[in-house]
């Protein structure tokens, strides 16, 4: 196992700080995703302002992490595992930011939603949302533990997200078919389902980057 | 990056062991160095990398207490065979040292000395041509062409090092050994030498010892990591610096020990 301590202590501290920033950004993104799903499924309209604020914070993290990475690249010319820590942090922070954007985008769609959505439709969206949240939670856990196995598990489970998206879209189309006036609502809900699927894709990419960080090679199916 | 890599092996060491008196400096070194490539040797001070390159032109022969076992082959011929002429070997294997060491002679004589003693270039015209070509290939000609009679020592450090490279290549060697050639130079002079190394590898096989990881990454195609007289890991430079297989290599190149 590689020694944890750099001869230059401050270098090790900078890498640790970067690692911590990713974890904090990830945990904020996880909360934002939860808030966003609650906003949609329990029509919590007050949550939208809170979500917009969280998204701003996530964007600030992204900028802060970019700066940290650039400083490390310029100051330390990192090699091997240290280079992969920096490069994967750059990619992971981009994906987390996109997940934040997608969750915010979904939450903004709730304002025109009717309050009498069918339970089946809500349940299918909840299932999809919960699966995406679990995936994000697992990938962050894999990042904290630098676990290749954890990352692979998330990559493999992405298929579930795609299947649940398909089921949600079916429910939404069913809702649309009942009454033409549902068109606008249904379109918004389609966005929500698609956003969750795309968030799932970003989570899979984060896991692929964790695999790359640990193994120094790209994940092959 | 070259699209086609000629992977012909130019230098090969077989179970090379080197001793300075009772102390063993190299242990069972088996290393292959490809033709027309730059091979970088890295490792902490005292790890044996300079001892290794000094075996390639038998520089260690001049150290009385130095003894070696095993073989070094150049083009499949053991250079330690009794019949090998060391002077001819050193014509084939040039060397550039850490500190530029021009002779206390003119720029012209610094470059023409080698061809003269090796009997290359019979006439003054021949020598003039060799000096001009060597200085051009060492990317120094334009800076010195109007002052060839001035002492080599009057040049700047970077120019002196390029003069030493011109001197090394003036006898048409096949291999150039470089022992930390840029450690005494400023970044601009270093960049010029690195640019030159990239050009020279088209004609020569280059082995460079360096303490700068960044330099090894920039100039070499293959890297060997030495530690306590042993080769710990050898691989393409890209593999060694992106994803070394040995934890000790990783700890060294990431600054976790040294």
Short mmCIF file of C-alpha atoms in Angstrom, two decimals, chain A:
data_model
loop_
_atom_site.label_atom_id
_atom_site.label_comp_id
_atom_site.label_asym_id
_atom_site.label_seq_id
_atom_site.Cartn_x
_atom_site.Cartn_y
_atom_site.Cartn_z
CA UNK A 1 0.00 0.00 0.00
CA UNK A 2 1.23 3.47 -0.83
CA UNK A 3 2.55 5.52 2.04
CA UNK A 4 0.04 8.20 3.09
CA UNK A 5 2.57 10.82 4.06
CA UNK A 6 4.30 13.16 1.64
CA UNK A 7 7.75 14.46 2.51
CA UNK A 8 6.28 17.92 1.94
CA UNK A 9 3.46 17.89 4.50
CA UNK A 10 1.58 20.78 2.95
CA UNK A 11 1.28 18.81 -0.33
CA UNK A 12 -0.47 15.98 1.47
CA UNK A 13 -2.70 18.51 3.22
CA UNK A 14 -3.66 20.10 -0.10
CA UNK A 15 -4.69 16.71 -1.53
CA UNK A 16 -6.62 15.91 1.65
CA UNK A 17 -8.38 19.29 1.45
CA UNK A 18 -9.36 18.55 -2.15
CA UNK A 19 -10.68 15.15 -1.13
CA UNK A 20 -12.71 16.75 1.70
CA UNK A 21 -14.11 19.40 -0.65
CA UNK A 22 -15.39 16.70 -3.02
CA UNK A 23 -17.06 14.87 -0.12
CA UNK A 24 -18.69 18.10 1.12
CA UNK A 25 -19.86 18.99 -2.38
CA UNK A 26 -21.21 15.47 -2.81
CA UNK A 27 -23.11 15.58 0.44
CA UNK A 28 -24.62 18.95 -0.47
CA UNK A 29 -25.67 17.52 -3.84
CA UNK A 30 -27.26 14.58 -2.05
CA UNK A 31 -29.34 16.94 0.14
CA UNK A 32 -30.32 18.99 -2.90
CA UNK A 33 -31.51 15.85 -4.66
CA UNK A 34 -33.59 14.86 -1.60
CA UNK A 35 -35.11 18.36 -1.36
CA UNK A 36 -35.86 18.31 -5.05
CA UNK A 37 -37.65 14.95 -4.87
CA UNK A 38 -39.63 16.09 -1.83
CA UNK A 39 -40.60 19.25 -3.65
CA UNK A 40 -42.03 17.21 -6.50
CA UNK A 41 -43.63 14.33 -4.64
CA UNK A 42 -45.14 16.30 -1.75
CA UNK A 43 -45.49 19.51 -3.74
CA UNK A 44 -43.41 21.48 -1.25
CA UNK A 45 -43.38 24.78 -3.13
CA UNK A 46 -41.36 26.56 -0.43
CA UNK A 47 -38.51 24.18 -1.07
CA UNK A 48 -37.73 25.76 -4.43
CA UNK A 49 -35.97 28.83 -2.97
CA UNK A 50 -33.97 26.59 -0.67
CA UNK A 51 -32.97 24.42 -3.64
CA UNK A 52 -31.87 27.42 -5.71
CA UNK A 53 -29.65 28.51 -2.80
CA UNK A 54 -28.14 25.03 -2.43
CA UNK A 55 -27.43 24.90 -6.15
CA UNK A 56 -25.58 28.21 -5.89
CA UNK A 57 -23.46 26.74 -3.11
CA UNK A 58 -22.72 23.68 -5.20
CA UNK A 59 -21.56 25.92 -8.05
CA UNK A 60 -19.31 27.76 -5.60
CA UNK A 61 -17.81 24.44 -4.53
CA UNK A 62 -17.11 23.62 -8.15
CA UNK A 63 -15.24 26.91 -8.63
CA UNK A 64 -13.34 26.40 -5.36
CA UNK A 65 -12.37 22.85 -6.32
CA UNK A 66 -11.22 24.03 -9.77
CA UNK A 67 -8.93 26.55 -8.09
CA UNK A 68 -7.59 23.95 -5.67
CA UNK A 69 -6.81 21.58 -8.55
CA UNK A 70 -5.09 24.27 -10.60
CA UNK A 71 -2.96 25.24 -7.61
CA UNK A 72 -1.94 21.62 -7.06
CA UNK A 73 -1.09 21.17 -10.75
CA UNK A 74 1.00 24.34 -10.86
CA UNK A 75 2.69 23.98 -7.47
CA UNK A 76 3.24 20.24 -7.24
CA UNK A 77 3.24 18.77 -10.78
CA UNK A 78 1.52 15.69 -9.31
CA UNK A 79 2.39 12.21 -10.57
CA UNK A 80 0.74 8.78 -10.50
CA UNK A 81 -1.92 8.46 -7.75
CA UNK A 82 -1.69 12.17 -6.88
CA UNK A 83 -2.28 13.12 -10.52
CA UNK A 84 -5.28 10.81 -10.63
CA UNK A 85 -6.66 12.34 -7.41
CA UNK A 86 -6.51 15.78 -9.05
CA UNK A 87 -7.89 14.70 -12.44
CA UNK A 88 -10.71 12.60 -10.99
CA UNK A 89 -11.66 15.42 -8.60
CA UNK A 90 -11.95 17.74 -11.59
CA UNK A 91 -14.26 15.33 -13.40
CA UNK A 92 -16.30 14.35 -10.32
CA UNK A 93 -16.95 17.98 -9.37
CA UNK A 94 -18.25 18.63 -12.90
CA UNK A 95 -20.66 15.70 -12.62
CA UNK A 96 -21.83 16.76 -9.15
CA UNK A 97 -22.50 20.26 -10.45
CA UNK A 98 -24.58 18.84 -13.30
CA UNK A 99 -26.58 16.66 -10.89
CA UNK A 100 -27.27 19.83 -8.88
CA UNK A 101 -28.43 21.65 -12.00
CA UNK A 102 -30.72 18.77 -12.98
CA UNK A 103 -32.24 18.53 -9.49
CA UNK A 104 -32.85 22.28 -9.45
CA UNK A 105 -34.36 22.11 -12.94
CA UNK A 106 -36.76 19.37 -11.78
CA UNK A 107 -37.80 21.28 -8.67
CA UNK A 108 -38.65 24.35 -10.73
CA UNK A 109 -41.23 22.29 -12.63
CA UNK A 110 -43.43 21.78 -9.58
CA UNK A 111 -45.01 25.22 -9.57
CA UNK A 112 -47.71 24.40 -12.14
CA UNK A 113 -48.27 20.81 -10.97
CA UNK A 114 -51.81 19.81 -9.94
CA UNK A 115 -52.35 18.47 -6.44
CA UNK A 116 -54.36 15.43 -7.54
CA UNK A 117 -51.65 13.39 -9.25
CA UNK A 118 -52.33 9.67 -9.11
CA UNK A 119 -50.67 7.68 -6.37
CA UNK A 120 -49.23 5.26 -8.93
CA UNK A 121 -47.53 8.11 -10.78
CA UNK A 122 -46.17 9.63 -7.58
CA UNK A 123 -44.97 6.24 -6.40
CA UNK A 124 -43.14 5.54 -9.63
CA UNK A 125 -41.40 8.94 -9.44
CA UNK A 126 -40.56 8.34 -5.78
CA UNK A 127 -39.06 4.96 -6.60
CA UNK A 128 -36.99 6.48 -9.36
CA UNK A 129 -35.89 9.39 -7.15
CA UNK A 130 -35.01 7.10 -4.25
CA UNK A 131 -32.98 4.83 -6.51
CA UNK A 132 -31.01 7.79 -7.87
CA UNK A 133 -30.44 9.10 -4.32
CA UNK A 134 -29.21 5.66 -3.19
CA UNK A 135 -26.90 5.49 -6.18
CA UNK A 136 -25.42 8.89 -5.30
CA UNK A 137 -25.06 7.84 -1.68
CA UNK A 138 -23.28 4.63 -2.68
CA UNK A 139 -20.94 6.40 -5.09
CA UNK A 140 -19.98 8.96 -2.44
CA UNK A 141 -19.35 6.11 -0.04
CA UNK A 142 -17.13 4.45 -2.67
CA UNK A 143 -15.26 7.75 -3.06
CA UNK A 144 -14.71 8.10 0.69
CA UNK A 145 -13.46 4.50 0.95
CA UNK A 146 -11.68 4.62 -2.44
CA UNK A 147 -13.48 1.36 -3.14
CA UNK A 148 -13.23 -0.11 -6.61
CA UNK A 149 -15.89 -2.71 -5.74
CA UNK A 150 -18.29 0.01 -4.52
CA UNK A 151 -17.79 1.92 -7.76
CA UNK A 152 -18.45 -1.18 -9.89
CA UNK A 153 -21.67 -1.88 -7.96
CA UNK A 154 -23.00 1.59 -8.77
CA UNK A 155 -22.05 1.27 -12.44
CA UNK A 156 -23.92 -2.02 -12.69
CA UNK A 157 -27.01 -0.69 -10.89
CA UNK A 158 -27.38 2.18 -13.37
CA UNK A 159 -29.48 -0.16 -15.48
CA UNK A 160 -32.13 -0.08 -12.69
CA UNK A 161 -32.37 3.70 -13.03
CA UNK A 162 -33.00 3.34 -16.74
CA UNK A 163 -35.73 0.74 -16.17
CA UNK A 164 -37.46 2.83 -13.49
CA UNK A 165 -37.30 5.86 -15.79
CA UNK A 166 -39.07 3.85 -18.45
CA UNK A 167 -41.80 2.83 -15.97
CA UNK A 168 -42.25 6.42 -14.78
CA UNK A 169 -42.55 7.65 -18.35
CA UNK A 170 -45.26 5.04 -18.94
CA UNK A 171 -47.20 6.33 -15.90
CA UNK A 172 -46.78 9.91 -17.09
CA UNK A 173 -48.06 9.05 -20.58
CA UNK A 174 -50.99 7.26 -18.98
CA UNK A 175 -51.77 10.42 -16.99
CA UNK A 176 -51.51 12.47 -20.18
CA UNK A 177 -53.81 10.17 -22.11
CA UNK A 178 -56.62 10.68 -19.57
CA UNK A 179 -57.14 14.34 -20.34
CA UNK A 180 -55.61 16.69 -22.91
CA UNK A 181 -55.42 19.48 -20.36
CA UNK A 182 -52.74 17.42 -18.61
CA UNK A 183 -50.35 18.10 -21.49
CA UNK A 184 -48.35 20.84 -19.76
CA UNK A 185 -48.16 18.94 -16.45
CA UNK A 186 -47.18 15.74 -18.20
CA UNK A 187 -44.46 17.47 -20.18
CA UNK A 188 -43.00 18.83 -16.93
CA UNK A 189 -43.10 15.41 -15.36
CA UNK A 190 -41.35 13.94 -18.38
CA UNK A 191 -38.58 16.48 -17.78
CA UNK A 192 -38.38 15.39 -14.14
CA UNK A 193 -38.07 11.72 -15.11
CA UNK A 194 -35.49 12.46 -17.80
CA UNK A 195 -33.51 14.67 -15.40
CA UNK A 196 -33.39 11.84 -12.89
CA UNK A 197 -32.18 9.45 -15.55
CA UNK A 198 -29.47 11.90 -16.60
CA UNK A 199 -28.49 12.41 -12.94
CA UNK A 200 -28.11 8.62 -12.85
CA UNK A 201 -25.77 8.83 -15.85
CA UNK A 202 -23.62 11.42 -14.07
CA UNK A 203 -23.52 9.21 -10.97
CA UNK A 204 -22.35 6.32 -13.12
CA UNK A 205 -19.63 8.56 -14.55
CA UNK A 206 -18.53 9.54 -11.04
CA UNK A 207 -18.21 5.84 -10.23
CA UNK A 208 -16.21 5.26 -13.39
CA UNK A 209 -13.87 8.02 -12.25
CA UNK A 210 -13.54 6.46 -8.82
CA UNK A 211 -12.57 3.22 -10.55
CA UNK A 212 -9.99 5.15 -12.62
CA UNK A 213 -8.68 6.89 -9.50
CA UNK A 214 -8.15 3.59 -7.68
CA UNK A 215 -7.01 1.40 -10.57
CA UNK A 216 -5.27 3.88 -12.88
CA UNK A 217 -7.20 2.41 -15.77
CA UNK A 218 -10.63 2.80 -17.32
CA UNK A 219 -13.52 0.57 -16.34
CA UNK A 220 -14.36 -2.00 -19.01
CA UNK A 221 -17.64 -3.89 -18.93
#
